[in-house]
Coordinates of C-alpha atoms and ligand atoms in Angstrom, one line a residue:
M283 CA 76.8 -136.8 109.4
A284 CA 74.9 -138.3 112.3
V285 CA 71.3 -137.9 113.3
L286 CA 70.6 -136.4 116.4
Q287 CA 70.1 -138.9 119.6
E288 CA 67.2 -136.9 121.2
R289 CA 64.2 -136.9 119.5
R290 CA 61.3 -134.8 120.3
V291 CA 57.6 -135.0 119.2
L292 CA 55.7 -131.9 118.4
Q293 CA 52.1 -132.2 119.4
P294 CA 49.5 -130.6 117.4
G295 CA 48.2 -127.4 119.1
E296 CA 51.6 -127.3 120.7
C297 CA 54.1 -124.6 119.8
H298 CA 58.1 -124.9 120.8
V299 CA 59.8 -122.1 121.1
W300 CA 63.5 -122.4 121.3
W301 CA 65.9 -119.4 122.4
A302 CA 69.5 -119.1 121.6
R303 CA 72.2 -116.3 121.6
S304 CA 74.4 -115.5 118.5
T305 CA 77.5 -116.0 120.7
D306 CA 76.6 -119.6 120.4
F307 CA 78.2 -119.3 116.9
S308 CA 80.4 -122.2 116.1
P309 CA 82.0 -122.6 112.6
F310 CA 80.8 -126.4 113.0
L311 CA 77.3 -125.1 112.2
I312 CA 78.5 -124.6 108.3
H313 CA 78.3 -128.1 108.1
L314 CA 74.7 -128.2 108.4
F315 CA 74.2 -125.6 105.7
D316 CA 72.8 -126.1 102.3
Q317 CA 74.3 -123.8 99.4
D318 CA 71.8 -121.2 99.4
E319 CA 72.7 -120.7 103.1
R320 CA 76.7 -120.8 102.9
K321 CA 76.1 -118.2 100.2
R322 CA 74.3 -116.1 102.5
F323 CA 76.5 -116.7 105.5
H324 CA 79.5 -115.6 103.5
A325 CA 77.8 -112.5 102.1
Y326 CA 77.4 -110.8 105.6
R327 CA 79.7 -107.8 105.9
F328 CA 79.5 -108.0 109.9
S329 CA 80.6 -111.2 111.9
A330 CA 77.4 -110.0 114.5
D331 CA 74.9 -110.5 111.5
R332 CA 76.6 -113.5 110.1
D333 CA 76.7 -115.5 113.9
R334 CA 73.4 -114.3 114.3
F335 CA 72.4 -115.7 111.1
A336 CA 73.8 -119.1 111.1
V337 CA 72.9 -119.6 114.8
A338 CA 69.2 -119.1 113.2
C339 CA 69.9 -121.6 111.0
G340 CA 71.5 -124.3 113.1
V341 CA 68.4 -124.0 115.6
M342 CA 66.0 -124.3 112.8
R343 CA 68.0 -127.5 111.1
L344 CA 68.9 -129.0 114.6
G345 CA 65.3 -128.5 115.8
L346 CA 63.6 -130.1 112.5
A347 CA 66.6 -133.1 113.0
S348 CA 65.2 -133.4 116.6
Y349 CA 61.5 -133.9 115.4
S350 CA 62.3 -136.1 112.4
G351 CA 65.0 -138.0 113.1
Q352 CA 66.8 -137.0 109.8
P353 CA 70.1 -135.6 109.6
P354 CA 70.0 -131.9 110.3
E355 CA 72.5 -131.1 106.9
S356 CA 69.9 -133.1 104.7
I357 CA 66.8 -131.5 105.3
P358 CA 65.5 -129.6 102.4
I359 CA 64.8 -126.0 103.0
S360 CA 62.9 -123.9 100.6
R361 CA 63.2 -119.7 101.2
S362 CA 62.1 -118.7 97.7
C363 CA 60.8 -115.2 97.9
P364 CA 57.5 -115.0 95.8
Q365 CA 58.2 -111.7 94.6
C366 CA 61.8 -111.8 93.2
G367 CA 62.4 -115.9 93.5
K368 CA 65.3 -115.1 95.1
P369 CA 66.1 -117.5 98.4
H370 CA 65.2 -114.8 101.1
G371 CA 61.6 -115.4 101.7
K372 CA 59.8 -117.4 104.3
P373 CA 61.7 -120.5 104.9
E374 CA 59.5 -123.7 104.7
V375 CA 60.4 -127.2 104.9
T376 CA 59.6 -129.8 102.2
N377 CA 59.5 -133.7 102.3
L378 CA 59.7 -134.1 106.0
S379 CA 58.1 -136.7 108.1
P380 CA 56.1 -136.3 110.0
P381 CA 54.8 -133.8 107.8
G382 CA 53.3 -130.3 108.7
I383 CA 56.1 -129.0 110.6
Q384 CA 55.8 -125.2 110.2
F385 CA 58.1 -122.8 112.0
S386 CA 59.3 -119.0 112.1
I387 CA 62.7 -117.5 112.6
S388 CA 63.6 -114.1 114.1
H389 CA 66.7 -112.3 115.4
A390 CA 67.7 -109.1 117.1
G391 CA 70.6 -107.8 118.9
D392 CA 72.3 -111.1 120.2
R393 CA 69.0 -113.1 120.6
V394 CA 67.8 -115.7 118.3
I395 CA 64.3 -117.4 118.5
V396 CA 62.5 -120.1 116.4
A397 CA 59.3 -121.2 117.0
F398 CA 57.7 -124.5 115.7
A399 CA 54.3 -125.9 115.4
V400 CA 52.5 -128.7 113.5
N401 CA 49.8 -128.5 110.9
T402 CA 49.6 -124.4 111.4
P403 CA 51.4 -121.6 110.3
V404 CA 53.2 -119.4 113.3
G405 CA 55.2 -116.3 113.1
V406 CA 57.6 -114.8 115.8
D407 CA 59.5 -111.7 115.9
V408 CA 61.9 -110.3 118.6
E409 CA 63.2 -106.8 119.1
E410 CA 65.8 -105.6 121.4
V411 CA 64.4 -102.6 123.9
F412 CA 66.8 -99.4 123.6
S413 CA 66.9 -96.9 126.9
E414 CA 67.6 -94.3 124.4
W415 CA 64.5 -94.1 122.4
S416 CA 63.8 -91.4 120.0
G417 CA 61.4 -93.6 117.5
E418 CA 58.3 -91.1 117.5
S419 CA 58.9 -90.9 113.7
V420 CA 58.9 -94.6 113.3
A421 CA 55.7 -95.0 115.4
E422 CA 53.8 -92.5 113.5
A423 CA 54.5 -94.5 110.1
A424 CA 54.0 -98.0 111.6
L425 CA 50.6 -97.4 113.7
T426 CA 47.2 -96.8 113.2
V427 CA 45.5 -93.7 114.2
G428 CA 43.6 -95.7 116.7
E429 CA 46.7 -97.2 117.8
M430 CA 48.9 -94.2 117.6
R431 CA 46.1 -92.5 120.1
A432 CA 46.7 -95.4 122.5
F433 CA 50.6 -95.3 122.3
S434 CA 50.6 -91.3 123.2
R435 CA 49.5 -92.3 126.5
I436 CA 51.9 -94.5 127.5
K437 CA 54.6 -93.2 129.9
E438 CA 57.9 -91.7 128.4
A439 CA 60.2 -94.7 129.9
E440 CA 57.9 -97.2 128.7
R441 CA 57.7 -95.9 125.2
A442 CA 60.5 -98.1 123.5
A443 CA 58.9 -101.5 124.9
G444 CA 55.2 -100.3 124.5
F445 CA 56.0 -99.5 120.5
L446 CA 58.0 -102.9 120.3
T447 CA 55.1 -104.8 121.7
Y448 CA 52.8 -103.3 118.8
W449 CA 55.5 -103.6 116.1
T450 CA 56.6 -107.2 117.2
Q451 CA 52.9 -108.5 117.0
K452 CA 52.6 -106.8 113.7
E453 CA 55.8 -108.4 112.6
A454 CA 54.5 -111.9 114.1
V455 CA 51.0 -111.8 112.2
V456 CA 53.0 -111.1 108.4
K457 CA 55.1 -113.6 109.4
A458 CA 52.5 -116.2 109.9
V459 CA 50.6 -115.1 107.3
G460 CA 53.8 -115.6 105.1
E461 CA 53.7 -112.5 103.3
G462 CA 56.1 -110.2 105.4
F463 CA 55.7 -106.5 105.5
T464 CA 54.3 -106.3 101.9
I465 CA 51.4 -105.4 103.8
P466 CA 52.2 -102.2 105.3
P467 CA 52.2 -102.1 109.2
N468 CA 49.4 -99.4 109.4
R469 CA 47.0 -100.8 107.6
F470 CA 46.1 -103.4 110.3
S471 CA 46.0 -103.4 114.0
V472 CA 47.0 -104.8 117.2
S473 CA 46.4 -104.6 120.7
G474 CA 49.7 -103.7 122.0
R475 CA 50.1 -103.5 125.7
S476 CA 46.7 -102.1 126.4
D477 CA 44.9 -105.2 126.4
S478 CA 45.8 -109.2 126.2
P479 CA 47.6 -109.8 122.9
Q480 CA 45.5 -110.1 119.6
L481 CA 44.8 -109.0 116.2
L482 CA 42.1 -106.1 116.2
S483 CA 41.7 -105.4 112.1
W484 CA 42.7 -107.0 109.0
P485 CA 40.6 -105.3 106.5
R486 CA 41.9 -107.7 103.6
D487 CA 40.2 -110.8 105.3
P488 CA 38.3 -110.0 108.7
G489 CA 37.5 -113.4 109.3
L490 CA 41.5 -113.9 109.9
L491 CA 40.8 -112.0 113.4
R492 CA 38.9 -115.5 114.5
R493 CA 41.5 -117.6 113.2
I494 CA 44.9 -116.3 114.8
S495 CA 46.2 -116.0 118.2
L496 CA 48.6 -113.8 119.6
Y497 CA 51.4 -114.8 122.5
D498 CA 53.8 -112.5 124.5
L499 CA 57.0 -114.3 124.7
S500 CA 59.2 -111.1 126.4
P501 CA 61.5 -113.1 128.2
G502 CA 62.9 -110.0 130.4
P503 CA 62.7 -105.9 130.3
D504 CA 65.4 -105.5 127.7
T505 CA 63.7 -107.6 124.9
V506 CA 60.3 -107.8 123.4
A507 CA 59.2 -110.7 121.7
S508 CA 55.7 -112.1 120.1
L509 CA 54.0 -115.3 118.6
A510 CA 51.5 -115.3 115.8
V511 CA 49.4 -118.9 115.5
L512 CA 46.8 -119.6 113.1
G513 CA 44.6 -121.6 114.7
G514 CA 45.9 -120.9 118.3
C515 CA 48.0 -122.9 120.5
C516 CA 47.1 -124.6 123.9
R517 CA 50.4 -124.9 125.0
I518 CA 53.8 -122.8 124.6
R519 CA 57.0 -125.1 125.5
Y520 CA 60.1 -123.0 125.8
L521 CA 63.7 -124.6 124.6
D522 CA 67.0 -124.2 125.1
G523 CA 68.6 -123.4 121.9
S524 CA 72.2 -122.7 123.1
A525 CA 72.3 -126.3 124.7
L526 CA 70.9 -127.6 121.7
I527 CA 73.8 -126.2 119.4
G528 CA 76.5 -126.5 122.1
D529 CA 75.6 -130.4 122.3
W530 CA 75.6 -130.8 118.4
C531 CA 78.7 -128.8 117.9
G532 CA 80.6 -130.8 120.6
R533 CA 79.8 -134.0 119.0
D534 CA 80.6 -132.7 115.7
R535 CA 84.2 -131.4 117.1
A536 CA 85.0 -135.0 118.2
D537 CA 83.6 -136.6 115.1
S538 CA 85.6 -133.9 112.8
S539 CA 89.0 -133.8 114.3
I540 CA 90.5 -134.9 111.2
R541 CA 88.6 -132.5 108.6
G542 CA 88.5 -129.5 110.9
P543 CA 85.6 -127.0 110.7
S544 CA 85.1 -125.4 107.1
L545 CA 84.7 -121.7 107.3
Ligands
LIG251 C1 59.6 -111.0 106.7 C2 60.5 -109.6 107.5 C3 58.9 -109.2 108.2 C4 61.4 -110.1 108.3 O1 62.0 -108.6 109.2 P1 63.2 -108.8 109.9 O2 63.1 -107.8 110.7 O3 64.3 -108.1 108.8 O4 63.8 -109.8 110.7 P2 63.7 -110.8 111.5 O5 65.0 -111.4 112.3 O6 62.6 -110.6 112.5 O7 63.0 -112.3 110.7 C5 63.9 -112.5 109.6 C6 63.4 -114.0 109.2 O8 62.2 -113.9 108.6 C7 62.0 -115.0 107.8 N1 61.1 -114.6 106.7 C8 61.7 -113.8 105.3 N2 60.5 -113.9 104.8 C9 59.4 -113.9 105.3 C10 58.1 -113.8 105.1 N3 57.5 -113.5 103.9 N4 57.0 -114.6 106.1 C11 57.6 -115.1 107.1 N5 58.9 -115.1 107.7 C12 59.9 -114.6 106.9 C13 63.3 -115.7 107.6 O9 63.4 -116.7 108.2 C14 64.2 -114.9 108.1 O10 65.2 -115.3 108.4 P3 66.8 -115.4 107.9 O11 67.0 -113.9 107.4 O12 67.7 -115.9 109.0 O13 66.4 -116.2 106.6 C15 60.6 -108.8 106.4 O14 62.1 -109.0 106.1 C16 59.7 -108.6 105.3 O15 58.9 -107.7 105.5 N6 60.1 -109.1 104.4 C17 59.0 -109.1 103.1 C18 59.5 -107.7 102.3 C19 59.4 -108.6 101.0 O16 58.9 -109.8 100.4 N7 59.9 -107.9 99.9 C20 60.3 -108.2 98.5 C21 61.9 -108.7 98.3 S1 62.2 -108.9 97.0
LIG252 ZN1 62.9 -110.8 97.2

């Protein structure tokens, strides 16, 4: 398969944030997947989850291809879970030139987000805001006592987005650190909406507070998203993952009119 025609440069200190939607799914994306990705793709019971996974993998592979010039399907990705060894852990790229590219993926509802940076770990999380929110018990389980005090002062109508701001900041942090929620969310605190986004406590390593920066990426009132960057970044660029997939699948469709898409 071909390489991407358009090359992009990811500068140190920059973070590229690609947005896409699960409706960008095309069966042509499956040509890009490795064996583990194909297995996971076919194992989803619901097409909505399957499409979202495929679009996220597509943006990840096509993004990496645009930075490296390598064919997207030949980029080696490892997802080995440190707990059990299965391929469902933090995705990482091995042996890519230029070296040092790190990324993080999140999907919720029909939204997909993939953030890339160079020489610094990143974590990203997106969540959909539901107007009928009844997650008080989830908030009690996920927030620290101090966060819960600030959360209880939020007006009823803003509670869902208020909670999801805490949640996405926490998830972005645990993804940047690479451990996921093996660290329980109520064991460290973040600012939520009460201040500019920041990590406020991390008992395991208080020095992390100086090294990590949080950013609000929320694109509108129905979606909350946060980014964590170890070392911080000076510039965030937003890029169109839907167009990236559309261009690729359009070209692949033309190339593969003989073999057809493999589902
Ligand atoms: C990482 C985690 C926070 C993701 O949360 P989520 O709400 O399910 O889903 P999101 O869409 O926001 O993110 C999913 C992406 O996170 C990434 N991810 C998975 N594990 C990760 C980790 N340890 N660190 C950083 N990112 C991780 C993957 O790219 C995944 O995308 P994929 O499913 O398309 O491969 C959650 O799955 C978690 O806490 N996992 C770790 C728990 C664990 O290790 N359990 C042991 C299992 S044996
Ligand atoms: Zn595991």
